[in-house]
Tab-separated table of C-alpha atoms and ligand atoms in Angstrom:
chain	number	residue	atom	x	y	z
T	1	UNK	CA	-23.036	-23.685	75.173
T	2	UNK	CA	-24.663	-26.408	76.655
T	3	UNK	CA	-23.920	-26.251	80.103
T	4	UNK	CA	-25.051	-22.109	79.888
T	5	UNK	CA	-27.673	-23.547	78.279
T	6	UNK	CA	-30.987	-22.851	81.155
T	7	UNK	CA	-33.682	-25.798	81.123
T	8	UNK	CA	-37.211	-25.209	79.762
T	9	UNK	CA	-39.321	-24.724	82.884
T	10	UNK	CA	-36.465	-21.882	84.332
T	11	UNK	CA	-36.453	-20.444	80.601
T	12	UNK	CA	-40.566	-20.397	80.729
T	13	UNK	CA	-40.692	-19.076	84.319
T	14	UNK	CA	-38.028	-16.345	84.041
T	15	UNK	CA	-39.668	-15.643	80.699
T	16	UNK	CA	-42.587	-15.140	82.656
T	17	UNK	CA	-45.009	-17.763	81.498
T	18	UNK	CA	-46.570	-19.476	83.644
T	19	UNK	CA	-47.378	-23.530	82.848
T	20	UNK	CA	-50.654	-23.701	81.785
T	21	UNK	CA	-49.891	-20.793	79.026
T	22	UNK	CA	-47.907	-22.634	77.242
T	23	UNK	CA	-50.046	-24.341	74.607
T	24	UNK	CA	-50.979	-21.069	73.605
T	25	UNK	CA	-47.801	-19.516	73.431
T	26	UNK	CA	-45.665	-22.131	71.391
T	27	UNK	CA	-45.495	-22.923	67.576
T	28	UNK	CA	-43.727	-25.153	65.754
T	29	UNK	CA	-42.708	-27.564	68.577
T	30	UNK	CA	-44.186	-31.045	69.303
T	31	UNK	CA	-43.183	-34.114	70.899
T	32	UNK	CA	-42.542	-36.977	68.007
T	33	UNK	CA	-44.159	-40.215	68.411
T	34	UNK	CA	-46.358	-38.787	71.105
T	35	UNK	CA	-49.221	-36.346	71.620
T	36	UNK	CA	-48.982	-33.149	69.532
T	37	UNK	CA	-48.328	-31.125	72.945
T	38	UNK	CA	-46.604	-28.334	71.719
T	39	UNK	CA	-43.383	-27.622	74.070
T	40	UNK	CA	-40.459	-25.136	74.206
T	41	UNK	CA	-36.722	-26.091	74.624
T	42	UNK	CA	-35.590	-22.675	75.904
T	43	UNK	CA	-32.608	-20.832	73.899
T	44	UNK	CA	-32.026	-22.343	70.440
T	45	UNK	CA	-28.606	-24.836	71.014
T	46	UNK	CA	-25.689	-24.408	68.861
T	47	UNK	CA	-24.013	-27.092	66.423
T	48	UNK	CA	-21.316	-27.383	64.689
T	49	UNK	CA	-20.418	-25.209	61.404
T	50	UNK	CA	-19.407	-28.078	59.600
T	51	UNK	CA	-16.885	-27.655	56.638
T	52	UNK	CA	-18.907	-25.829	53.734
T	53	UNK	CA	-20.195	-22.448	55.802
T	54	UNK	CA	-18.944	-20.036	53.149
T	55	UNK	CA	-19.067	-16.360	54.094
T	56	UNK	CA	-20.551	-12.906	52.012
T	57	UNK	CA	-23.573	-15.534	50.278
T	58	UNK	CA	-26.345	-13.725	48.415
T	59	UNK	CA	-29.019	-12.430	50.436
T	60	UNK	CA	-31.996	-14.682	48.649
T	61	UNK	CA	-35.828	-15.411	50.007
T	62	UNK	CA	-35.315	-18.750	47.065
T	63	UNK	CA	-31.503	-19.779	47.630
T	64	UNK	CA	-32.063	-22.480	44.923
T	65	UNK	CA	-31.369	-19.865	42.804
T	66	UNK	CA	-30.092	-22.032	40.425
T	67	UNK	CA	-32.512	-24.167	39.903
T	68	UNK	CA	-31.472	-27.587	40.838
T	69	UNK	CA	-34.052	-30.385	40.872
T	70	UNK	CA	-35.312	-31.747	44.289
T	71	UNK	CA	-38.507	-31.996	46.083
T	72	UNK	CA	-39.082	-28.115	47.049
T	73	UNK	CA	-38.647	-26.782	50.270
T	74	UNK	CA	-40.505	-24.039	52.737
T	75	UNK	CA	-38.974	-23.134	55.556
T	76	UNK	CA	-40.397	-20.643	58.249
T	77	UNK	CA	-40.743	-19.169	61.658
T	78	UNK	CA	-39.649	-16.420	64.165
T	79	UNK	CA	-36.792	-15.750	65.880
T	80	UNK	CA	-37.578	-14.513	69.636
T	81	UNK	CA	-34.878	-12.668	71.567
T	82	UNK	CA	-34.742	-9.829	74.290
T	83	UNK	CA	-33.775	-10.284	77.837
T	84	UNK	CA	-35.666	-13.604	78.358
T	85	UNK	CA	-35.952	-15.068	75.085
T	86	UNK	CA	-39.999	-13.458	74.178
T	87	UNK	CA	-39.286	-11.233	71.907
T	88	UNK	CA	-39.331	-11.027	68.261
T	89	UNK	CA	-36.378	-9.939	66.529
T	90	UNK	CA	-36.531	-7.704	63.559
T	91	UNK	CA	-33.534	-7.252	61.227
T	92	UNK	CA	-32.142	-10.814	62.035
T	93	UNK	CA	-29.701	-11.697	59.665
T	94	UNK	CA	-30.258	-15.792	58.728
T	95	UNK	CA	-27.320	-17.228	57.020
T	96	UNK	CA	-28.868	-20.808	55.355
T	97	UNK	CA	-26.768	-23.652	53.651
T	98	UNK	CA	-27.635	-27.244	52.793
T	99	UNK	CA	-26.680	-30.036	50.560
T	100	UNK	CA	-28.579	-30.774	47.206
T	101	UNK	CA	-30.854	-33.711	46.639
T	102	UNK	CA	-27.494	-36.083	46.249
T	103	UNK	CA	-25.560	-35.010	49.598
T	104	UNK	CA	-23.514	-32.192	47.507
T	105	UNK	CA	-22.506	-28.730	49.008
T	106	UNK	CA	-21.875	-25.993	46.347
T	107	UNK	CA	-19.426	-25.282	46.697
T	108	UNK	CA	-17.854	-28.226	49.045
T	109	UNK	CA	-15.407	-25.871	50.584
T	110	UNK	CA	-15.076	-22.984	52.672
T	111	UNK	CA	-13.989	-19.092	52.378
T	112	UNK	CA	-15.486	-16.687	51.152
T	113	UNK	CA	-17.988	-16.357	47.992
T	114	UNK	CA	-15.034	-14.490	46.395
T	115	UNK	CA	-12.969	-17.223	46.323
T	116	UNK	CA	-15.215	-18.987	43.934
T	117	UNK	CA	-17.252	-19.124	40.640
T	118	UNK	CA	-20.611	-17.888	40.125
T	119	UNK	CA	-21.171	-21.213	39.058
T	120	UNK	CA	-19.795	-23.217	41.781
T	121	UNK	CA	-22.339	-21.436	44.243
T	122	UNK	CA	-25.521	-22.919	45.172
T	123	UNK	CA	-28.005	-23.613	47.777
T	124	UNK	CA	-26.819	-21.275	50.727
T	125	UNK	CA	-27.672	-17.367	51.142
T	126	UNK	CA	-29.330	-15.580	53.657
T	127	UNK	CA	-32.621	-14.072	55.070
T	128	UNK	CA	-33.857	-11.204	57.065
T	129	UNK	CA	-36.836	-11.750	59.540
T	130	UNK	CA	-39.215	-8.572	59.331
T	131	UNK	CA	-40.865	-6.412	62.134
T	132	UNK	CA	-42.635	-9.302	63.883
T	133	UNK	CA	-39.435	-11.836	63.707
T	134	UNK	CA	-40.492	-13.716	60.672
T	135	UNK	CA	-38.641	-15.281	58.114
T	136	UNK	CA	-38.690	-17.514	55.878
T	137	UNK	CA	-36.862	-19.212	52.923
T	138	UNK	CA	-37.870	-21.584	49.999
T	139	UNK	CA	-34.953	-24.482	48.514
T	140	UNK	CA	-35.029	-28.128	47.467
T	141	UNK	CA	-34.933	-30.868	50.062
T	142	UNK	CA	-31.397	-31.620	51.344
T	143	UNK	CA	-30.194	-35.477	50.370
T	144	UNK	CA	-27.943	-37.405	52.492
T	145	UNK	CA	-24.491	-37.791	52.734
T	146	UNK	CA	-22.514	-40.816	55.054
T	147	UNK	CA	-22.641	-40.230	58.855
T	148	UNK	CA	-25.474	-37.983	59.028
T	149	UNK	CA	-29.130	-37.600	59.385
T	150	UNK	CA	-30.924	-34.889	57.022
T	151	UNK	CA	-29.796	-31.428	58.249
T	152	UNK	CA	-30.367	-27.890	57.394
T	153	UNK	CA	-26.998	-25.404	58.664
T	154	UNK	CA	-27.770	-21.941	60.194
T	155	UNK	CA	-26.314	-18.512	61.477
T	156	UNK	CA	-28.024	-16.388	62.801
T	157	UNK	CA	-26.884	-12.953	63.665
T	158	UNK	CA	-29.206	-10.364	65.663
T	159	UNK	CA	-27.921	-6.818	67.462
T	160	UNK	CA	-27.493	-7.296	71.029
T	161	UNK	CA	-27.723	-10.963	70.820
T	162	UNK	CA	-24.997	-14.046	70.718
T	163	UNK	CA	-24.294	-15.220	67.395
T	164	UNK	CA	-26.286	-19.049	67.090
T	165	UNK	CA	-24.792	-21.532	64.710
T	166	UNK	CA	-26.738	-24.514	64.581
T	167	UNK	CA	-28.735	-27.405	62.619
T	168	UNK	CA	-32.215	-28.019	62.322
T	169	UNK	CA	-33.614	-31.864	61.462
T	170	UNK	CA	-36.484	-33.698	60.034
T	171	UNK	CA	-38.944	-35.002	62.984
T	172	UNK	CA	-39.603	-38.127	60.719
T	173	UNK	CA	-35.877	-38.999	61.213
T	174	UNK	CA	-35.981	-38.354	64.737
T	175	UNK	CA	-35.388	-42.174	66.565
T	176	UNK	CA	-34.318	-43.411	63.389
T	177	UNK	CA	-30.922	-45.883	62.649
T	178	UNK	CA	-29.592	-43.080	60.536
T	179	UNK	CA	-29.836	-40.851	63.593
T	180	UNK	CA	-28.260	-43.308	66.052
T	181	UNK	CA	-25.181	-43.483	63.813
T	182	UNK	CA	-25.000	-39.831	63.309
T	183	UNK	CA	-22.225	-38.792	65.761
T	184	UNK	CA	-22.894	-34.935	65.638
T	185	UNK	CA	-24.550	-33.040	67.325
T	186	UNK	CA	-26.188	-35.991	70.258
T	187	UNK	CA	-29.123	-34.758	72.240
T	188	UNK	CA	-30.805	-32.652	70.179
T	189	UNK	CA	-33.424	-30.871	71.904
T	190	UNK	CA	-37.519	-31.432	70.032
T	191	UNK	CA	-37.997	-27.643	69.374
T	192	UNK	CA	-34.963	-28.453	66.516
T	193	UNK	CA	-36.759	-31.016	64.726
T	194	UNK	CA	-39.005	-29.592	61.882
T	195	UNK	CA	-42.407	-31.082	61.532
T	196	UNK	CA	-42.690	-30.865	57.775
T	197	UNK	CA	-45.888	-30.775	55.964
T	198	UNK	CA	-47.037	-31.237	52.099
T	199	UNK	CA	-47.285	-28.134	50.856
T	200	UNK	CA	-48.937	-28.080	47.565
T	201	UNK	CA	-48.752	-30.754	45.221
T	202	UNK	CA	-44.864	-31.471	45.637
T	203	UNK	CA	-43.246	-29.455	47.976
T	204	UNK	CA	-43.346	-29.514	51.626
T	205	UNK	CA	-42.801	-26.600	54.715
T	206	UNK	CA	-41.779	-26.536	57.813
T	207	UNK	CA	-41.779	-24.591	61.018
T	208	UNK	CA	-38.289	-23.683	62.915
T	209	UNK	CA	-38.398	-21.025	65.477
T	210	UNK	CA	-35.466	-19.720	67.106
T	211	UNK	CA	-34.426	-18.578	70.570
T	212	UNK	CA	-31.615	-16.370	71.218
T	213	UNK	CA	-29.782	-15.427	74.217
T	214	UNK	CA	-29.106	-11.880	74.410
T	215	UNK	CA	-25.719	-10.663	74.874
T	216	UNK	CA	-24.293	-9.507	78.019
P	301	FE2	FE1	-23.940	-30.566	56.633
């Protein structure tokens, strides 16, 4: 995927946008440790599935449906498609599974939802975005588990589009020793770091939009 993958000022120009548009065109990206300039990557890149992906989950706008304590968790943004990657796509299907506060996947396997217990199910489901592209989802803060930085796991499937697997990360971890020694996933472009702001008294949200390449 990565060599297919087109750079940011071909993906802008073929896109039609010219330079000096794009601070009003962008959300949700900025550089870390920098200015605030927002920016654009181009198409979302993929990432591994990891081990836990577990097919047929609960279609859920909370997926900690049951409840397990953490620090609580927005998540939001569109997901652009269409021949050059502008526009929104309704009816995007958002598959979304994470660890709990302690580094735990519910249920630390694979398969299918059917081959487990109601009660071994937790923290993974999926979203639709709406007629503008939007979607979002509410959880707990993932925790950490050895080798890896803070990660949320995704699949995304939209008509007419290639199916995106892929990870989003925290921009405070971004540059950090826990990132250096995380082996997966190297070179992760900005635009897949979430910025995440309090939000309310506890919680905290975050903006992830996502680019896919249409198919064909
Ligand atoms: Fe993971």
């Amino acid at each position: 995927m990565k060599n297919e993958k087109i750079n940011r000022k071909e993906f802008l120009k073929k896109a039609g946008f010219g330079l000096f548009s794009i601070p009003l065109i962008i959300q949700g990206c900025s550089t870390a440790g920098e200015s605030q300039t927002p920016d654009h990557c181009g198409f979302t890149d993929s990432a591994t599935e990891g081990p836990f992906f577990v097919s047929s989950s609960r279609e859920s706008v909370n997926i900690n449906f049951t409840k397990l304590p953490g620090k609580p968790m927005n998540v939001n943004g569109i997901v652009y498609g269409g021949k050059n990657g502008e526009t929104p796509v309704a009816n995007a299907k958002i598959e979304v599974w994470h660890a709990d506060k302690d580094g735990i996947y519910y249920p630390t396997g694979d398969g299918d939802i059917s081959d487990y217990k109601a009660s071994e199910i937790a923290l993974r489901g999926h979203v639709f975005t709406n007629e503008k592209g939007e979607y979002s989802f509410y959880s707990i803060e993932p925790g950490l588990y050895p080798g890896r930085r803070r990660h949320i796991h995704y699949k995304i499937i939209a008509k007419g589009h290639r199916e995106l697997t892929t990870q989003s990360y925290w921009m405070s971890d971004r540059g950090s020793i826990r990132e250096q020694n995380d082996w997966t996933d190297r070179n992760t472009e900005i635009c897949r770091y979430v910025d995440f702001k309090q939000d309310g008294n506890e919680g905290v949200a975050g903006v992830f939009d996502i680019y896919l390449e249409r198919q064909g």
